[in-house]
mmCIF file of C-alpha atoms and ligand atoms in Angstrom:
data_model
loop_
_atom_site.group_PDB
_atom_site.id
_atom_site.type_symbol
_atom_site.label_atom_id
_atom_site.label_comp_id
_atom_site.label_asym_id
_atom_site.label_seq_id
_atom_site.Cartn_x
_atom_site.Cartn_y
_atom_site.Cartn_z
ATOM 1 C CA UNK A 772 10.940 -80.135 13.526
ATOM 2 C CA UNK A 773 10.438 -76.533 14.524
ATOM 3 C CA UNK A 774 10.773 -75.673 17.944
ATOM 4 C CA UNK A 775 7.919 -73.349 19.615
ATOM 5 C CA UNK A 776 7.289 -72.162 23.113
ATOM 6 C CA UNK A 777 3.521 -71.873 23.450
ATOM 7 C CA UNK A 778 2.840 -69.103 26.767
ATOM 8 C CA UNK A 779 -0.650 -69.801 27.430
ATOM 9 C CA UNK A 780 -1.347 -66.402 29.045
ATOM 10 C CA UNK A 781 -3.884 -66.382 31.579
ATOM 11 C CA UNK A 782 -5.838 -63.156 31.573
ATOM 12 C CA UNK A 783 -9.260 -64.093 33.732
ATOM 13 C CA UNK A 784 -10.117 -67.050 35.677
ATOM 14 C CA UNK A 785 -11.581 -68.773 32.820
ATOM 15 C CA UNK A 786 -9.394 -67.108 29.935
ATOM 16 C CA UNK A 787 -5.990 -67.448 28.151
ATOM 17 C CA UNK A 788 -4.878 -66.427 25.288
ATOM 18 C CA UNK A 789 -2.520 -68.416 23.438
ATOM 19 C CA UNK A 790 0.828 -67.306 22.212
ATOM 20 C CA UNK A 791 3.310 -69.517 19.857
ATOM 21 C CA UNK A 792 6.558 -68.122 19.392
ATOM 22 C CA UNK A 793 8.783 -69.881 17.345
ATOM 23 C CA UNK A 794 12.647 -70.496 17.638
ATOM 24 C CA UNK A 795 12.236 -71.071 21.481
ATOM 25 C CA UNK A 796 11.920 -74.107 23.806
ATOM 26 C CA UNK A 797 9.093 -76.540 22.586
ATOM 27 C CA UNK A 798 7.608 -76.186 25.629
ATOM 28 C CA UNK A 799 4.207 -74.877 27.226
ATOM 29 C CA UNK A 800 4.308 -72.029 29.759
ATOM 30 C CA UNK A 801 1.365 -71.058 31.958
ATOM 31 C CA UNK A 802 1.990 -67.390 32.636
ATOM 32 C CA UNK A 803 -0.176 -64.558 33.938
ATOM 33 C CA UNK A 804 0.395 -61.212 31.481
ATOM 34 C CA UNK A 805 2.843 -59.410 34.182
ATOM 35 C CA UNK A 806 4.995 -62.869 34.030
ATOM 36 C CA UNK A 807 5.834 -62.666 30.601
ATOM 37 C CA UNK A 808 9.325 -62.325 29.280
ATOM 38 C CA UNK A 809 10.247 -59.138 27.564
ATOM 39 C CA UNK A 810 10.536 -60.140 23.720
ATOM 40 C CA UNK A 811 7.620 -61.921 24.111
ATOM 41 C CA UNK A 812 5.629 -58.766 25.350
ATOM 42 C CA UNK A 813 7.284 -57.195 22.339
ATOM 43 C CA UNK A 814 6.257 -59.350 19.850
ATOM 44 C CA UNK A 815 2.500 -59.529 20.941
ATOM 45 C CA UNK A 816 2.330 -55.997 20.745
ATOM 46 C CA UNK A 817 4.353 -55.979 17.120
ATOM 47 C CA UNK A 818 1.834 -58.797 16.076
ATOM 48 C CA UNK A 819 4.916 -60.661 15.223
ATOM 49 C CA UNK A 820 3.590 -63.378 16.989
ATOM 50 C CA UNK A 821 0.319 -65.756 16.473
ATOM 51 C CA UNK A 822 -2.017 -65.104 19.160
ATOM 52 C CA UNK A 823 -5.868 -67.027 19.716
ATOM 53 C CA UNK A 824 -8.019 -66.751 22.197
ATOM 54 C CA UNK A 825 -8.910 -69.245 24.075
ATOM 55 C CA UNK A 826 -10.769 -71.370 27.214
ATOM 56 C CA UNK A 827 -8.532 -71.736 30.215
ATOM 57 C CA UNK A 828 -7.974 -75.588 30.748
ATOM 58 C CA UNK A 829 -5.869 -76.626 33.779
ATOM 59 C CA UNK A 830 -3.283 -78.629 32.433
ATOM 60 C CA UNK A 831 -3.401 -81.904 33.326
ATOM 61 C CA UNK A 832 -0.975 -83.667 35.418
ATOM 62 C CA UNK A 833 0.465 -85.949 32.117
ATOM 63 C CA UNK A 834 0.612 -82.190 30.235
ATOM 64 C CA UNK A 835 2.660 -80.873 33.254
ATOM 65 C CA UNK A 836 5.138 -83.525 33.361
ATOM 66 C CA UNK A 837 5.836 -83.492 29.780
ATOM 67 C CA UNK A 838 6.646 -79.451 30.077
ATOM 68 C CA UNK A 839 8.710 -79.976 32.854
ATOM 69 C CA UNK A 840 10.697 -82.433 30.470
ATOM 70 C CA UNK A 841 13.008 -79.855 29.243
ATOM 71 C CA UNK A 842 14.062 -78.529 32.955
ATOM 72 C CA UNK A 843 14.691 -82.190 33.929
ATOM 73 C CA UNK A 844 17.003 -82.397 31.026
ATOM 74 C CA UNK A 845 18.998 -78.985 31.563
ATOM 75 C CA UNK A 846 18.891 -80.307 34.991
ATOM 76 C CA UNK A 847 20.587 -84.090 34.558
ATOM 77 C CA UNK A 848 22.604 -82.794 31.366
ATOM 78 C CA UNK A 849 24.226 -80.304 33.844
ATOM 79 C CA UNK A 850 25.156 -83.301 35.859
ATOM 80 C CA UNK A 851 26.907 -85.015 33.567
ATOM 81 C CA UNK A 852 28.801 -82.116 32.240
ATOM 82 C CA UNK A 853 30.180 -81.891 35.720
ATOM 83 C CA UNK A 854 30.620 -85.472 35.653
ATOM 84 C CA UNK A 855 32.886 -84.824 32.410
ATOM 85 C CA UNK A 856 34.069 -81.992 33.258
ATOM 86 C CA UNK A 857 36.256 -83.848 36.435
ATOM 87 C CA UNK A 858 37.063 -86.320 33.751
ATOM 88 C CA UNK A 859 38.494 -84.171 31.346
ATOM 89 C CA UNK A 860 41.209 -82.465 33.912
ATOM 90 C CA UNK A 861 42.227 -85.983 34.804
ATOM 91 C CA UNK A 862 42.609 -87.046 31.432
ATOM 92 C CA UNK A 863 44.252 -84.080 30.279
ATOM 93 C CA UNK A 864 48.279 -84.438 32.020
ATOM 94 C CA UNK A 865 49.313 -82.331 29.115
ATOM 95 C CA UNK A 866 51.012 -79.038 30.305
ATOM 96 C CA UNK A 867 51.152 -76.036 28.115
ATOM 97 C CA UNK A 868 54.554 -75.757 26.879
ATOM 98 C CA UNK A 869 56.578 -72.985 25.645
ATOM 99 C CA UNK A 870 56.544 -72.175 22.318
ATOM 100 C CA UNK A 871 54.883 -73.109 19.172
ATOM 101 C CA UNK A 872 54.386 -75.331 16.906
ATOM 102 C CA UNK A 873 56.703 -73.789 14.148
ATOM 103 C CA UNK A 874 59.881 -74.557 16.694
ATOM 104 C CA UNK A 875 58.298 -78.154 17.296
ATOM 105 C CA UNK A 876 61.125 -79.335 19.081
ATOM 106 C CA UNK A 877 60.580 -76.932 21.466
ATOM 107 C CA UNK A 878 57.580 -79.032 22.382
ATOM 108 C CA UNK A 879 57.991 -82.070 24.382
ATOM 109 C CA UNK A 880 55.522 -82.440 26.548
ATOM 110 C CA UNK A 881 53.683 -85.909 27.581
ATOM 111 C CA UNK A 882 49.473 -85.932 27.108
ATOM 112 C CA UNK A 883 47.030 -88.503 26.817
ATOM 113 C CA UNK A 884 46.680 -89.050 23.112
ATOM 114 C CA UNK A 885 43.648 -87.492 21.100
ATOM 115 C CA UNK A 886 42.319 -83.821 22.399
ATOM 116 C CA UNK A 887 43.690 -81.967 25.151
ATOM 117 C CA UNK A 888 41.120 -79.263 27.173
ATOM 118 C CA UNK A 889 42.071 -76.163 28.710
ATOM 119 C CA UNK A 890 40.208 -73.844 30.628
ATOM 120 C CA UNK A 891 41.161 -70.389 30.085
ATOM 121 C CA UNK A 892 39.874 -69.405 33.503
ATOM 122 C CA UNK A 893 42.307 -71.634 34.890
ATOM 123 C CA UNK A 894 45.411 -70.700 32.662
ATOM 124 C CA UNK A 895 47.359 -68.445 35.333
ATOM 125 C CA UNK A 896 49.953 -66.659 32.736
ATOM 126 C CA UNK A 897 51.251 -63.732 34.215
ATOM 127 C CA UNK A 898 51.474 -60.318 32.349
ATOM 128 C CA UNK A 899 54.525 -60.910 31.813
ATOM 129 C CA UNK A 900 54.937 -64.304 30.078
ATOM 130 C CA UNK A 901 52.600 -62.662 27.853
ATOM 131 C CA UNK A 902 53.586 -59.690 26.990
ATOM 132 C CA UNK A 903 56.655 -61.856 26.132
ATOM 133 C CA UNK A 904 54.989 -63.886 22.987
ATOM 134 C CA UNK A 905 53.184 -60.985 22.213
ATOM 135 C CA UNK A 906 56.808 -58.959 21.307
ATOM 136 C CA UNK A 907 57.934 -61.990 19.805
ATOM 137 C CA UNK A 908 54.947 -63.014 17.762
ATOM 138 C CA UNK A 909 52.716 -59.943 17.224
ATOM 139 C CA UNK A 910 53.219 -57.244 15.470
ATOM 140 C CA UNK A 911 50.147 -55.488 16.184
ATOM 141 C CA UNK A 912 50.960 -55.290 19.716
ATOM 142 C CA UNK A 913 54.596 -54.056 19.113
ATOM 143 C CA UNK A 914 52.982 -50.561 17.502
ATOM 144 C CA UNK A 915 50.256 -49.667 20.357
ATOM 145 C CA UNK A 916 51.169 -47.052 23.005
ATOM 146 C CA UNK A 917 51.872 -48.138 26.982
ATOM 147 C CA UNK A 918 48.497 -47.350 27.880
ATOM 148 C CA UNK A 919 46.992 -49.415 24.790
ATOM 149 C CA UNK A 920 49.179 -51.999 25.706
ATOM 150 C CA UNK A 921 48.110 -52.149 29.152
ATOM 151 C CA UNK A 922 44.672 -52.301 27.715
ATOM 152 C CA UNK A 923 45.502 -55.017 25.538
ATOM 153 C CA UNK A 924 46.847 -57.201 27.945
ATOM 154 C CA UNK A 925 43.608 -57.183 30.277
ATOM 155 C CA UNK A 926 41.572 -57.445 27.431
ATOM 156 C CA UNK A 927 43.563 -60.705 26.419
ATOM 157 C CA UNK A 928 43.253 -61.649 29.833
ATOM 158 C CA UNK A 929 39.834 -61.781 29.992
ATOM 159 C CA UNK A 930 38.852 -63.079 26.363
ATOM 160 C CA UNK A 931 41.351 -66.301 27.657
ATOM 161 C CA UNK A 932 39.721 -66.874 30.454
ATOM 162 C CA UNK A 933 36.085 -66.891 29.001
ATOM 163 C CA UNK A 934 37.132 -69.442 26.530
ATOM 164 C CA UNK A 935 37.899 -73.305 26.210
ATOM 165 C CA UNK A 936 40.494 -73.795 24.105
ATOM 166 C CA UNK A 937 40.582 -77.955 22.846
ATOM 167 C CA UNK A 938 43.401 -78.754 21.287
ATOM 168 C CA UNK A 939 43.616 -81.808 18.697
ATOM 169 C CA UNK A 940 47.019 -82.587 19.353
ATOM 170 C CA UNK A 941 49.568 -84.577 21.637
ATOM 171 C CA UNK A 942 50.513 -81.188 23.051
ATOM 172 C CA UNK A 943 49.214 -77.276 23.257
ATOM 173 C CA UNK A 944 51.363 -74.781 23.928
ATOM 174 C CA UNK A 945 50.950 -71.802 25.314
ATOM 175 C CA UNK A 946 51.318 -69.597 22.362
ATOM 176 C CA UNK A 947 47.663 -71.420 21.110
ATOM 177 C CA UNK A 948 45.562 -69.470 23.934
ATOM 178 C CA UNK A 949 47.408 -66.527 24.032
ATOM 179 C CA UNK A 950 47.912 -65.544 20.665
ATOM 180 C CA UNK A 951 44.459 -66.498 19.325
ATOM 181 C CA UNK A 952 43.135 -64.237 22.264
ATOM 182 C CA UNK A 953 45.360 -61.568 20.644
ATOM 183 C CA UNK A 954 44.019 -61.827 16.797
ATOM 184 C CA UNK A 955 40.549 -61.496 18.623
ATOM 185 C CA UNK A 956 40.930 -58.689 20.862
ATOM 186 C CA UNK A 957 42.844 -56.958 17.681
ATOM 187 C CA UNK A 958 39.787 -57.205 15.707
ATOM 188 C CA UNK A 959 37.415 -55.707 18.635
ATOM 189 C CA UNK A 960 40.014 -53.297 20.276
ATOM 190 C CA UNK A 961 38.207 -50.131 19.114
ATOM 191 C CA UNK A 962 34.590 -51.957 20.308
ATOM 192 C CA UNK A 963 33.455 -51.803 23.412
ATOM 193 C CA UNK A 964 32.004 -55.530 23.019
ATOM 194 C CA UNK A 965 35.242 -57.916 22.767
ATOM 195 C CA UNK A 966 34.418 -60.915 24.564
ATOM 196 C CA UNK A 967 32.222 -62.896 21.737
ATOM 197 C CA UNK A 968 30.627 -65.148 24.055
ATOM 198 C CA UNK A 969 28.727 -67.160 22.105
ATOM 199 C CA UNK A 970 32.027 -68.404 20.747
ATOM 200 C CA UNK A 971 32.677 -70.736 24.133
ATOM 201 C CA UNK A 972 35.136 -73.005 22.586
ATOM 202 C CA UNK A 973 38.328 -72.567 20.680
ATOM 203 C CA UNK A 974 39.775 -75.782 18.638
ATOM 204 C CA UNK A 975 42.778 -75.737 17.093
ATOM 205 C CA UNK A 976 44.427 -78.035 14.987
ATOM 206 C CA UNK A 977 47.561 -78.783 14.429
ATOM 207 C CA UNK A 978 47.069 -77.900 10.374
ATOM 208 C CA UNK A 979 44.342 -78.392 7.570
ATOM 209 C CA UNK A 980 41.190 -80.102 9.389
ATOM 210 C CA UNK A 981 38.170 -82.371 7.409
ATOM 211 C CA UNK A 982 34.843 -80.875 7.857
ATOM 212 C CA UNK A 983 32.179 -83.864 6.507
ATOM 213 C CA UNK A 984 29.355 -81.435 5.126
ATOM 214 C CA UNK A 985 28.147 -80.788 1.960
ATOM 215 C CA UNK A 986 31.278 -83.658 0.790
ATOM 216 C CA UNK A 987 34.767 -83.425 2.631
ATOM 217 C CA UNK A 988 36.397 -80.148 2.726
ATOM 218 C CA UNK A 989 39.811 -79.349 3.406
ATOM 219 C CA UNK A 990 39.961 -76.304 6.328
ATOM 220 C CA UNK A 991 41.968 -74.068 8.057
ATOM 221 C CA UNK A 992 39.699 -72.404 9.670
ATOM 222 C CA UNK A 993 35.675 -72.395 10.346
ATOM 223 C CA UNK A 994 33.132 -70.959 12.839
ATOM 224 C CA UNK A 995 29.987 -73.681 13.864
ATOM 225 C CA UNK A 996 27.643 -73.450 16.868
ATOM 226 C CA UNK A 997 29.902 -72.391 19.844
ATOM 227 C CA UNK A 998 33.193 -72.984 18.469
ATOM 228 C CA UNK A 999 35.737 -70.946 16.624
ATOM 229 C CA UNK A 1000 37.953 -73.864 14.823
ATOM 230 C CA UNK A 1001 41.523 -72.917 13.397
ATOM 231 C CA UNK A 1002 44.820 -74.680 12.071
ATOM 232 C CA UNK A 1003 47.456 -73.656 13.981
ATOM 233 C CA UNK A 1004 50.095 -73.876 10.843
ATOM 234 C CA UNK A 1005 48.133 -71.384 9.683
ATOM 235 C CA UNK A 1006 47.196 -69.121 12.326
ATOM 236 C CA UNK A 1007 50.765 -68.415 12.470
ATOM 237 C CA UNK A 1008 51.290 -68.162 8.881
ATOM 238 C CA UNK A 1009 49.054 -65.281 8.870
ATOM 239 C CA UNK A 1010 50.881 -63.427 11.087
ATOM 240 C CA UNK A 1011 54.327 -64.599 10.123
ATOM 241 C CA UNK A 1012 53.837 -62.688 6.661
ATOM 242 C CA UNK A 1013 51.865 -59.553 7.824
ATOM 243 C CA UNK A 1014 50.830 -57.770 4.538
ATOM 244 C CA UNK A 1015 49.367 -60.383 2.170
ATOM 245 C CA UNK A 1016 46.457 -59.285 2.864
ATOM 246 C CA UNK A 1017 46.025 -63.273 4.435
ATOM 247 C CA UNK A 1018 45.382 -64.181 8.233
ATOM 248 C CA UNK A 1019 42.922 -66.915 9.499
ATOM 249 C CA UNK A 1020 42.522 -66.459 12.553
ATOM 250 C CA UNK A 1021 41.097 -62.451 11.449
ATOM 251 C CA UNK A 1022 38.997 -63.948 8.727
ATOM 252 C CA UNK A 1023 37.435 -66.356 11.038
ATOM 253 C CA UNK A 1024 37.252 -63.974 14.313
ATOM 254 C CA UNK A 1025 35.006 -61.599 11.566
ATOM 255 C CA UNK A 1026 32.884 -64.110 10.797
ATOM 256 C CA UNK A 1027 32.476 -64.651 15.003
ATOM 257 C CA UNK A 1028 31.875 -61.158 15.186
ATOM 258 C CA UNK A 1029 29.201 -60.421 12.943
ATOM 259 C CA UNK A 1030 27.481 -63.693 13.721
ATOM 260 C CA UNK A 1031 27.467 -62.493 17.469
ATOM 261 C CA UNK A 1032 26.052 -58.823 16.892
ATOM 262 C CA UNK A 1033 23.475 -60.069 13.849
ATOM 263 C CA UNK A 1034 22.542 -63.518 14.945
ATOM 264 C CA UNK A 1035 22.457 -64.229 18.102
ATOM 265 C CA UNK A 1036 21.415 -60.519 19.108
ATOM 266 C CA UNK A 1037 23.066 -60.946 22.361
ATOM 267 C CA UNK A 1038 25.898 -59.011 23.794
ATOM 268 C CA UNK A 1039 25.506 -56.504 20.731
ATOM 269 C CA UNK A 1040 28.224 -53.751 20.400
ATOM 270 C CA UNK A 1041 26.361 -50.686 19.217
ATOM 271 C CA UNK A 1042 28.905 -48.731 17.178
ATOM 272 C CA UNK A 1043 29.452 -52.304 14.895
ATOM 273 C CA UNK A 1044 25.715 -52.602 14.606
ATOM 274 C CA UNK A 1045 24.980 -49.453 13.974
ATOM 275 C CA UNK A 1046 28.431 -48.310 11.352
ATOM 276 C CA UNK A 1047 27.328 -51.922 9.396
ATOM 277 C CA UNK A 1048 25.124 -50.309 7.141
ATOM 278 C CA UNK A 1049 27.706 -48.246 5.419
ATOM 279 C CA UNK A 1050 29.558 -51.318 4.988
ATOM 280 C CA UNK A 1051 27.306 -53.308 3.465
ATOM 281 C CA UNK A 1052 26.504 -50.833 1.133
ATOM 282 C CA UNK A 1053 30.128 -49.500 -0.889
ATOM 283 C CA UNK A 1054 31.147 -52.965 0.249
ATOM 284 C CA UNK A 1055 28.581 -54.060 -2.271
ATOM 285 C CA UNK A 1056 30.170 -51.436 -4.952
ATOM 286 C CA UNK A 1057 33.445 -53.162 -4.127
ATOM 287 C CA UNK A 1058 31.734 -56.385 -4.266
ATOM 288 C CA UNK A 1059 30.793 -56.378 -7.911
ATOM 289 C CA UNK A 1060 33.952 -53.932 -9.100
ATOM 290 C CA UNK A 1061 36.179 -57.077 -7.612
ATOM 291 C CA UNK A 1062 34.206 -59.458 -9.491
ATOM 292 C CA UNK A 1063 35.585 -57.892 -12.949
ATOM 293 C CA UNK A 1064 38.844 -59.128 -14.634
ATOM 294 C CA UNK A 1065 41.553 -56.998 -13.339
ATOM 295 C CA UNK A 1066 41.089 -55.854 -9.855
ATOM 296 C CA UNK A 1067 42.489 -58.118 -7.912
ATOM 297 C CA UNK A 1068 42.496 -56.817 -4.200
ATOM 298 C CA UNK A 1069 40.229 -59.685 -3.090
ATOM 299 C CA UNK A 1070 40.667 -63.681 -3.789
ATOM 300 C CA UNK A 1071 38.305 -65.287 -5.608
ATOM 301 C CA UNK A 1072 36.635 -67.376 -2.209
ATOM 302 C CA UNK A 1073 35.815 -63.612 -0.931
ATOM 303 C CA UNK A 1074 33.482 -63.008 -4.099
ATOM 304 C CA UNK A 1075 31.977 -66.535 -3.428
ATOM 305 C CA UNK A 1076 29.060 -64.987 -0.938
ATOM 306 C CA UNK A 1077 28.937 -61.084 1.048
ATOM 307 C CA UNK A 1078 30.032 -63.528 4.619
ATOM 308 C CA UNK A 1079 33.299 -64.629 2.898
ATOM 309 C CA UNK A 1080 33.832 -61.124 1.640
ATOM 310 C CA UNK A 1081 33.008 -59.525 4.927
ATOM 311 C CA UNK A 1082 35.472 -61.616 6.419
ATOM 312 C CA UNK A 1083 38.140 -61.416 3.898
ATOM 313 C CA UNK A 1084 37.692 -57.239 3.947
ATOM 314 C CA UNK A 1085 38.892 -58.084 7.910
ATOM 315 C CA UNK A 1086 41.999 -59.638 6.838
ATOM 316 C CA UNK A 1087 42.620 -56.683 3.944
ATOM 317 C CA UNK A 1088 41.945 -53.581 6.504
ATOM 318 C CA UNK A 1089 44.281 -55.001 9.215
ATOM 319 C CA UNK A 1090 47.253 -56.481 6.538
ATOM 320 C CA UNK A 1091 47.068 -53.865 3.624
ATOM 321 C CA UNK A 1092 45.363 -50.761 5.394
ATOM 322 C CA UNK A 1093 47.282 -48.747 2.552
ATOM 323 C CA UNK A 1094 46.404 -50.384 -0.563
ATOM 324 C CA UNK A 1095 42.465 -50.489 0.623
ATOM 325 C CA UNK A 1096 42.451 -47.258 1.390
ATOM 326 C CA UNK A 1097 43.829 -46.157 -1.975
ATOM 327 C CA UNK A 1098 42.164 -48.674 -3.597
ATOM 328 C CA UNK A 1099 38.409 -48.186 -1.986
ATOM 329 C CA UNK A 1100 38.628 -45.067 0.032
ATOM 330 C CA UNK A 1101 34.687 -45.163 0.824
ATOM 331 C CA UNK A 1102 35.111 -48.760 2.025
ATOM 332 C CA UNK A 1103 38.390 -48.135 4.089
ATOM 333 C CA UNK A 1104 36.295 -45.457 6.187
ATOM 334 C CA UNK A 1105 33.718 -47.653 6.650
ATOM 335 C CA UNK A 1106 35.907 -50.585 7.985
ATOM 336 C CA UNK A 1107 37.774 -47.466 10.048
ATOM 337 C CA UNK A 1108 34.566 -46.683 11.444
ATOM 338 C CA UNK A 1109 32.635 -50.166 12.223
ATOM 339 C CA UNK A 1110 35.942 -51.361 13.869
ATOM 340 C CA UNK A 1111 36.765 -47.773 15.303
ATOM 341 C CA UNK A 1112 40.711 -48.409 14.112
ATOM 342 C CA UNK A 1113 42.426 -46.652 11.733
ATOM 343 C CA UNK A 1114 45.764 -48.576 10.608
ATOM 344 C CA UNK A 1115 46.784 -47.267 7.383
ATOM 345 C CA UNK A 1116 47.751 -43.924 9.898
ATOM 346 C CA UNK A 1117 50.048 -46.611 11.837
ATOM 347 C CA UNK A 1118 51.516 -48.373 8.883
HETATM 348 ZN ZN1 ZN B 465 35.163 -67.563 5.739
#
């Protein structure tokens, strides 16, 4: 059932005009015209919008109580998120060990069993301690300058500590937070944007996950609603072998990305907007040149739709900058410019 917010917009005593937009709140709103919110101004005045005239008609009290049903929801939903919220830290005993899941026996922590929650707010790893598994683990990090490093830490600083990170396992270590914060703020370190917000939640698993749509798939990594799902065996194993042109946690960071700056429309970064176009457009060229015998650059699941191949050209520009570049000049400068980064002069 579609969802509409119908602002009955009261312009006389007497007279509203009524204004359905849908996508929003099911809900009724009783506004005056200097009350209403910004898009929706917008959209009258596009005509993007269905607008009739109409009689005023006091609500009555039965009509108020049913649009106030929404707010009491928020409202008591909010409760109980607290309410879980205080039952998820006591649940979760888990520390975050040292280490990662390739040296497992490193890991011996105890945790209640199923998923463990962390709040990246309240992860306090020092510079340091990062820094650390960042020389140990990531390349990419290993090449910037001191001030870009410096840069890079805050950055991963604050991407952690905007995220939840649930991990399916008997025990997360800290490598999971940190280094996932580290493939994203590689992908956005040339945007000003970074934080991908509507991503809230990071789940990692210890390897190939089930996802029950469209039949039973075998994953390592997706993106759905708020959360940003990866197999940890394979996070790593795309940056344990850094040019094959394969890394998961890239591939599914892109796919964040664009779905924060295209479909939500909310904390847009204006350069990736606005370079996209180019993209989209030799990337196209590419597109159909990869989809003859004999050019092999790209795997077969990028040509499967432009999404996959968007996110697969992520993985290509940051693991063979060199080969693109050669291969697809025109596409290599448009990566360079929509992610402002330029590693085939690093590589
Ligand atoms: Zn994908």
């Amino acid at each position: 059932m579609p969802f509409d917010t119908t602002y009955h917009i009261i312009t006389s005593a007497k007279d509203t005009l009524l204004s359905i937009h849908p996508g929003g709140q099911d809900t009724d709103m009783y506004l005056d015209v200097s009350g209403l919110p910004k898009d929706v101004q917008e959209a009258i005045s596009s005509n993007n919008t269905v607008i009739v005239s109409n009689k005023y008609i006091e609500p009555t009290p039965r009509e108020k109580f049913i649009s106030a049903i929404p707010f009491l929801l928020i409202f008591f939903g909010f409760i109980v998120y607290m309410l879980l919220r205080v039952r998820w830290r006591i649940s979760d005993t888990g520390g975050i060990d040292s280490d990662t899941g390739s040296d497992a026996a490193a890991a011996e922590t105890t945790a209640a069993p199923g998923q463990l929650t962390y709040y990246g707010d309240e992860l306090t790893f020092t510079d340091l301690e990062i820094v650390a598994v960042l020389h140990k683990r990531f390349p990419y990090y290993n090449k910037l300058s001191n001030a870009d490093k410096t840069r890079f830490t805050s950055r991963l600083q604050q991407f952690m500590a905007s995220k939840i990170f649930k991990i399916h396992d008997k025990a997360g270590y800290k490598e999971m937070p940190i280094l996932i914060s580290a493939a994203a703020v590689q992908l956005t370190f040339g945007l000003e944007k970074f934080l991908l917000p509507n991503f809230r939640f990071i789940h990692v698993f210890p390897q190939e996950f089930i996802r029950a749509q469209e039949g039973y798939n075998f994953l390592e990594g997706n993106v759905s609603g708020h959360a940003i799902n990866l197999s940890w065996k394979h996070f790593l194993e795309g940056y344990s072998i850094g040019d094959d042109g394969q890394n998961v946690g890239l591939h599914e960071l892109a796919h964040a990305l664009y779905y924060q700056n295209f479909i939500t429309e909310e904390n847009v970064d204006a350069n990736f907007r606005d370079t996209f176009d180019a993209f989209n457009n030799y990337g196209n060229k590419v597109f159909n040149q990869e989809s003859l015998p004999g050019n092999d650059l790209y795997s077969d699941y990028a040509l499967k739709n432009f999404q996959e191949f968007w996110a697969e050209s992520a993985e290509i520009f940051f693991e063979k900058p060199v080969v693109l570049k050669s291969t697809y000049p025109e596409l290599y400068e448009s990566l360079k410019n929509i992610f402002n980064q330029d590693p085939a002069a690093n590589a």
